[in-house]
Amino acid sequence: MQWDQVWIDVNVATMNDDIGCAYGAIEDAAIAIKDNSIAWIGPKADLPEFDALATPVHRGRGKWITPGLIDAHTHLVFAGNRANEFEMRLQGASYEDIALAGGGIISTVKACREAEEAELFDSARKRLNALAKEGVTTVEIKSGYGLDCETELKMLRVARELGKHHHVDVQTTFLGAHAIPPEFKHDADAYVDIVINDMLPKVIEQNLADAVDVFCEGIAFNLEQTEKVLTAAKQAGLKIKLHAEQLSNIGGSEMAASLGAKSVDHIEFLDEQGVKAISNSGTCAVLLPGAFYFLRETQLPPIDLLRQYQVPMVVASDFNPGSSPLCSTQLMLNMACTLFRLTPEEALKGVTCNAAKALGIEDTVGQIKVGMQADFCLWDIITPAQLAYSYGVNPCLSVVKAGKIINQ
Ligand code: NIG
Ligand code: FE
């Protein structure tokens, strides 16, 4: 066998369901890499003979390997911060009160419109570095703090550039319909027309987005407006997803499911009918415990129903300056278990195989399986549950991205 590198003395949480045990685990395993992909994975005892003199062999000293982590929902590109709103909320103002008074998303919009592209890039790169150090190898980044054509395109360019200059793969999402901009305060429909007829064609022409998202909520876009944007995006061949049922239930998830959305995100207020709808359409449920925690929400997402209807559950950071200024995918593993009662295995699926599904990239990443890209992490842990159990001392020892060992 001719391989580019081999890993031995490792336990591997492949996250491949076909293996038929928790975490798709293979203890005392070996992994062989060829041309950036997994060429062989299995028990070390079964490893075919290979030229050990010509092949770099890495030893994991009995530690665990998992697929590289995937953060499937972030707003990583933004300017400024909203610590003042945090203080206001601690005095009793609600997230909705602040948004309705012209703060919230709109205050970050003001900062982003003023920010130079280079400034946005530099701050976002620091955040991406923080995620990467924790083992993230793929991240989704949304626009949505521009709300005018120029700034939305600027945000997406920054996100695309990050992907080109960083080992972490970046999937970009156009979220022009994130909030109603002040200029259209009394005519949201007119803004929706601009999103569809002015912004979206430019986003597509400049190949700036892999997907389109909308914030469907009482304080943002109604069902009809949301459907228009998602339908236009779908017709243009983009993947679609939705911020839905975060603060109330207005049926966004069901509508998004009927259009074949990859995911519905937040979904604290999703009911059984909505869960059935997303289950039937193969739509993933993206759980965002950071926003639930930071906004001190009390309505829990319908975890038992999601399990009952076998909806793939995803866990993401939703990193953003307003509702989740928590730049840590690892922290989300812990929060998904403590706050939402996911099992550590469910949580880990949420940042690996299921996160890949939510982004529509499950054929390439999210599992350790022959033919998939060789994206994985070596962790200083003796059982995979430790990834969700403890937080604060980063157990990430090594990251391999597309077969390349990353020094960070
Ligand atoms: O995912 N819910 C809408 N959007 C973001 C919050 C954005 C903000 O407050 O800046 C979220 O929570
Ligand atoms: Fe979000």
XYZ file of C-alpha atoms and ligand atoms in Angstrom:
421
model
C 0.000 0.000 0.000
C 1.209 3.474 -0.833
C -0.107 6.032 1.604
C 0.881 9.607 2.437
C 0.630 9.112 6.213
C -0.674 6.655 8.744
C -2.030 7.213 12.274
C -1.815 4.407 14.834
C -2.230 3.906 18.601
C -5.475 5.822 18.480
C -9.114 5.260 19.333
C -11.363 6.720 16.681
C -14.871 8.131 17.109
C -15.678 7.822 13.400
C -19.258 9.162 13.858
C -20.176 6.662 11.158
C -23.531 5.091 12.052
C -22.806 2.017 9.930
C -20.250 0.893 12.501
C -23.177 0.247 14.820
C -21.828 1.325 18.197
C -21.721 4.557 20.197
C -19.742 7.271 18.407
C -19.028 4.752 15.615
C -16.011 4.009 17.789
C -13.091 1.830 16.770
C -10.631 1.269 19.591
C -6.951 0.635 18.899
C -7.511 1.796 15.340
C -5.429 2.958 12.416
C -6.125 5.605 9.797
C -4.336 5.883 6.462
C -4.418 9.018 4.335
C -3.833 9.343 0.623
C -4.312 12.462 -1.483
C -6.023 14.451 1.310
C -8.621 11.736 1.903
C -9.156 8.831 4.253
C -7.819 5.795 2.383
C -8.223 3.237 5.147
C -9.785 3.123 8.637
C -10.240 0.115 10.876
C -8.765 -1.865 13.757
C -4.986 -1.643 13.705
C -4.800 -5.429 13.729
C -6.384 -5.419 10.248
C -4.176 -2.685 8.769
C -2.796 -3.910 5.439
C 0.966 -3.996 5.055
C 2.516 -0.764 3.930
C 5.969 0.641 3.350
C 6.676 1.856 6.896
C 10.043 3.328 5.893
C 8.592 5.525 3.179
C 5.428 6.566 5.041
C 5.226 9.004 7.992
C 3.581 7.183 10.895
C 1.984 9.249 13.666
C 1.309 7.722 17.063
C -1.634 8.892 19.120
C -0.517 7.377 22.444
C -3.937 5.866 23.051
C -5.800 9.173 22.681
C -9.025 9.756 20.748
C -9.548 11.025 17.234
C -12.828 12.567 16.057
C -13.796 14.189 12.772
C -12.827 17.869 12.599
C -15.543 19.911 14.279
C -18.070 21.774 12.151
C -19.753 24.929 13.439
C -22.815 25.113 11.199
C -24.248 28.465 12.318
C -22.192 31.584 13.035
C -22.303 35.314 12.440
C -18.521 35.552 12.709
C -18.055 38.677 10.597
C -19.144 41.820 12.428
C -17.832 45.089 13.814
C -18.205 46.561 17.288
C -19.769 44.904 20.299
C -23.019 45.113 22.237
C -21.801 45.022 25.855
C -24.043 48.034 26.544
C -27.106 45.981 25.578
C -25.898 43.182 27.821
C -25.921 45.691 30.666
C -29.410 46.878 29.659
C -30.714 43.339 29.627
C -29.250 42.722 33.060
C -31.304 45.728 34.214
C -34.463 44.075 32.870
C -34.802 45.102 29.187
C -35.594 42.197 26.881
C -33.817 41.318 23.613
C -37.023 42.239 21.779
C -37.397 45.592 23.651
C -33.873 46.546 22.608
C -34.457 45.527 18.980
C -37.730 47.463 18.804
C -35.983 50.568 20.194
C -33.545 50.510 17.259
C -30.725 48.668 19.020
C -29.951 44.996 18.660
C -29.063 43.814 15.170
C -29.415 47.382 13.851
C -26.665 48.680 16.137
C -24.252 46.109 14.691
C -25.466 47.090 11.213
C -24.364 50.676 11.841
C -20.902 49.502 12.909
C -20.569 47.164 9.904
C -21.573 49.783 7.377
C -18.815 52.036 8.707
C -16.148 49.333 8.962
C -13.426 48.902 6.355
C -13.245 45.488 4.730
C -9.750 44.935 6.166
C -10.964 45.706 9.673
C -13.813 43.205 9.354
C -11.373 40.631 8.016
C -8.879 41.079 10.854
C -11.442 40.793 13.640
C -13.133 37.812 12.005
C -9.782 36.076 11.519
C -9.071 36.288 15.256
C -12.439 34.687 15.972
C -11.846 31.995 13.377
C -8.433 31.291 14.930
C -10.130 30.782 18.281
C -12.543 28.232 16.797
C -9.759 26.528 14.853
C -7.653 26.073 18.015
C -10.571 24.124 19.468
C -10.625 21.717 16.532
C -13.076 23.407 14.175
C -12.197 22.602 10.557
C -15.356 23.848 8.821
C -17.455 26.863 9.700
C -20.545 28.515 8.310
C -20.554 32.315 8.272
C -23.576 34.507 7.563
C -23.868 38.061 6.358
C -26.824 40.009 7.731
C -25.261 43.016 9.423
C -25.210 45.110 6.270
C -28.839 45.257 5.186
C -27.796 47.249 2.151
C -26.341 45.785 -0.983
C -22.856 47.207 -0.585
C -22.378 46.070 3.011
C -23.967 42.648 2.527
C -21.578 41.973 -0.364
C -18.685 43.307 1.721
C -19.472 40.876 4.557
C -19.739 37.936 2.190
C -16.461 38.871 0.489
C -14.779 38.922 3.897
C -16.218 35.494 4.721
C -15.055 34.061 1.387
C -11.585 35.610 1.832
C -11.296 34.069 5.285
C -11.845 30.672 3.733
C -9.086 31.310 1.207
C -6.561 32.447 3.817
C -7.285 29.952 6.545
C -7.116 26.181 6.758
C -10.716 26.175 8.050
C -13.229 25.729 5.228
C -15.840 28.473 5.171
C -19.407 27.962 3.952
C -21.068 31.322 3.390
C -24.722 32.246 3.838
C -26.485 35.365 2.554
C -28.713 36.690 5.342
C -29.818 39.974 3.771
C -33.219 39.416 5.405
C -31.868 39.430 8.970
C -33.679 42.569 10.158
C -35.654 45.390 8.632
C -33.183 48.229 8.025
C -34.049 51.670 9.479
C -34.566 53.110 5.961
C -37.387 50.605 5.390
C -38.825 50.619 8.889
C -42.328 51.210 7.542
C -42.028 49.206 4.345
C -40.501 45.803 4.956
C -42.029 44.495 1.717
C -40.031 47.026 -0.281
C -36.849 45.866 1.461
C -37.693 42.233 0.703
C -37.968 43.205 -2.975
C -34.479 44.696 -2.804
C -33.120 41.559 -1.147
C -34.604 39.434 -3.933
C -34.173 41.623 -6.989
C -31.063 43.634 -6.226
C -28.902 41.860 -3.669
C -29.509 38.184 -4.471
C -28.605 38.445 -8.171
C -25.312 40.162 -7.263
C -24.541 37.612 -4.563
C -25.065 34.862 -7.130
C -23.193 36.600 -9.929
C -20.177 37.115 -7.680
C -20.461 33.582 -6.281
C -20.464 34.881 -2.733
C -22.922 32.519 -1.048
C -23.539 28.807 -0.693
C -26.887 29.285 1.023
C -29.573 31.813 1.923
C -31.092 32.358 5.363
C -33.861 34.624 6.743
C -34.797 35.643 10.298
C -38.491 34.674 10.396
C -39.892 36.231 13.549
C -42.306 38.839 14.895
C -39.444 41.356 15.193
C -38.066 40.502 11.749
C -39.728 39.003 8.624
C -43.183 37.443 8.470
C -44.024 34.128 6.890
C -44.972 35.549 3.511
C -41.839 37.700 3.197
C -39.666 34.805 4.312
C -41.230 32.450 1.785
C -40.562 34.910 -1.027
C -36.863 35.152 -0.202
C -36.395 31.415 0.267
C -38.284 30.619 -2.936
C -36.141 33.021 -4.950
C -32.983 31.533 -3.445
C -34.131 28.000 -4.157
C -34.983 28.877 -7.736
C -31.476 30.273 -8.116
C -30.067 26.929 -7.002
C -28.864 27.959 -3.548
C -29.366 25.928 -0.398
C -31.876 27.406 2.018
C -32.187 27.497 5.801
C -34.016 29.556 8.383
C -33.766 31.299 11.759
C -37.138 30.063 12.965
C -39.280 29.731 16.064
C -36.688 31.412 18.287
C -38.973 33.776 20.213
C -42.417 32.614 19.071
C -44.054 30.080 16.746
C -45.163 31.606 13.456
C -44.814 28.497 11.297
C -41.485 29.325 9.675
C -40.072 25.846 10.093
C -43.027 24.154 8.413
C -42.860 26.535 5.485
C -39.072 26.119 5.176
C -39.498 22.338 5.316
C -42.007 22.471 2.463
C -39.349 24.223 0.382
C -36.692 21.633 1.267
C -34.611 23.709 3.686
C -31.379 22.107 4.869
C -31.969 23.318 8.406
C -34.167 25.308 10.730
C -32.222 27.000 13.471
C -33.030 27.964 17.106
C -36.559 26.349 17.127
C -37.213 26.719 20.855
C -40.918 27.265 20.061
C -41.287 24.501 17.462
C -44.350 22.287 18.086
C -45.088 18.678 17.113
C -46.602 19.616 13.770
C -43.427 21.524 12.929
C -41.213 18.662 14.067
C -43.198 16.263 11.848
C -42.825 18.629 8.911
C -39.043 18.933 9.224
C -38.737 15.211 9.791
C -40.580 14.499 6.537
C -38.402 16.872 4.537
C -35.083 15.673 5.970
C -34.447 19.143 7.402
C -31.928 19.322 10.266
C -32.683 20.984 13.606
C -29.885 23.375 14.528
C -29.795 23.898 18.289
C -28.102 27.040 19.558
C -27.594 26.685 23.299
C -25.345 29.768 23.456
C -28.193 32.082 22.443
C -30.619 30.263 24.769
C -28.167 30.747 27.639
C -27.133 34.298 26.871
C -30.703 35.553 26.384
C -31.708 33.631 29.518
C -34.500 31.915 27.602
C -36.723 29.443 29.392
C -38.542 27.732 26.517
C -36.544 24.611 25.673
C -36.390 23.271 22.102
C -38.522 20.114 21.680
C -35.647 17.648 22.085
C -37.786 14.588 22.862
C -39.949 15.178 19.779
C -36.855 15.665 17.622
C -35.591 12.304 18.887
C -38.969 10.646 18.380
C -39.183 11.840 14.760
C -35.482 11.127 14.171
C -34.610 14.636 13.116
C -30.822 15.093 12.861
C -29.829 17.453 15.683
C -27.019 19.928 15.119
C -25.229 22.000 17.748
C -23.693 25.332 16.756
C -22.307 28.425 18.445
C -24.455 31.082 16.695
C -21.459 33.257 17.568
C -22.620 36.875 17.195
C -22.389 40.117 19.181
C -26.019 40.205 20.332
C -27.428 36.855 21.337
C -24.363 34.616 21.623
C -21.008 36.382 22.031
C -19.487 33.010 22.888
C -16.803 32.032 20.442
C -16.458 28.389 21.352
C -17.843 25.299 19.688
C -16.480 23.198 22.552
C -18.473 25.223 25.076
C -21.594 24.499 23.009
C -21.046 20.760 23.454
C -21.245 21.227 27.190
C -24.211 23.599 27.009
C -26.132 21.316 24.647
C -25.908 18.605 27.310
C -26.443 20.693 30.440
C -29.128 23.029 29.081
C -30.860 20.891 26.429
C -30.128 17.449 27.912
C -28.513 16.043 24.796
C -26.304 13.057 25.417
C -22.590 13.716 24.806
C -22.860 11.460 21.745
C -25.804 13.459 20.359
C -23.886 16.667 21.012
C -20.804 15.366 19.195
C -22.953 14.280 16.241
C -24.264 17.832 16.286
C -20.836 19.257 15.529
C -19.707 16.517 13.125
C -21.903 14.277 10.929
C -25.174 16.133 11.503
C -23.552 19.545 11.129
C -22.239 18.399 7.741
C -25.774 17.375 6.775
C -27.131 20.802 7.733
C -24.600 22.386 5.391
C -25.204 19.859 2.609
C -21.565 18.718 2.669
C -22.086 15.325 4.294
C -20.486 13.474 1.389
C -17.129 15.123 2.097
C -16.798 15.845 5.815
C -18.251 15.062 9.234
C -17.217 11.422 9.549
C -14.039 9.400 9.441
C -14.816 7.122 6.562
C -12.976 5.923 3.455
C -13.260 8.461 0.654
C -14.025 11.406 2.902
C -11.702 14.366 3.282
C -9.094 13.693 5.966
C -10.299 16.284 8.483
C -9.803 15.157 12.051
C -8.569 16.076 15.519
C -6.513 14.219 18.094
C -7.782 14.912 21.601
C -6.177 14.514 25.003
C -9.123 12.540 26.369
C -9.709 8.954 27.399
C -13.408 8.814 26.525
C -15.294 10.845 23.878
C -17.855 12.061 26.452
C -15.067 14.211 27.909
C -15.446 16.601 24.986
C -18.852 17.623 26.307
C -18.138 17.090 29.987
C -15.437 19.607 30.683
C -14.590 23.028 29.339
C -11.704 25.458 29.717
C -8.561 23.397 29.243
C -8.423 22.831 25.515
C -7.861 19.101 24.908
C -7.129 19.549 21.203
C -3.632 18.131 20.568
C -3.481 18.082 16.752
C -5.631 19.058 13.808
C -5.421 17.430 10.393
C -7.157 19.330 7.595
C -7.453 17.702 4.170
C -4.577 15.428 5.142
C -2.321 18.277 6.273
C -1.163 18.567 9.860
C -1.920 22.083 11.031
C 0.464 23.885 13.341
C -1.427 26.388 15.411
O -29.065 33.961 15.591
N -31.861 35.581 15.717
C -31.357 36.338 14.933
N -30.076 36.536 14.705
C -29.007 36.267 15.591
C -28.807 37.383 16.547
C -28.168 38.494 15.929
C -27.912 39.635 16.845
O -28.565 39.826 17.884
O -27.005 40.382 16.465
C -29.204 34.949 16.273
O -29.483 34.874 17.472
Fe -28.067 33.163 14.192
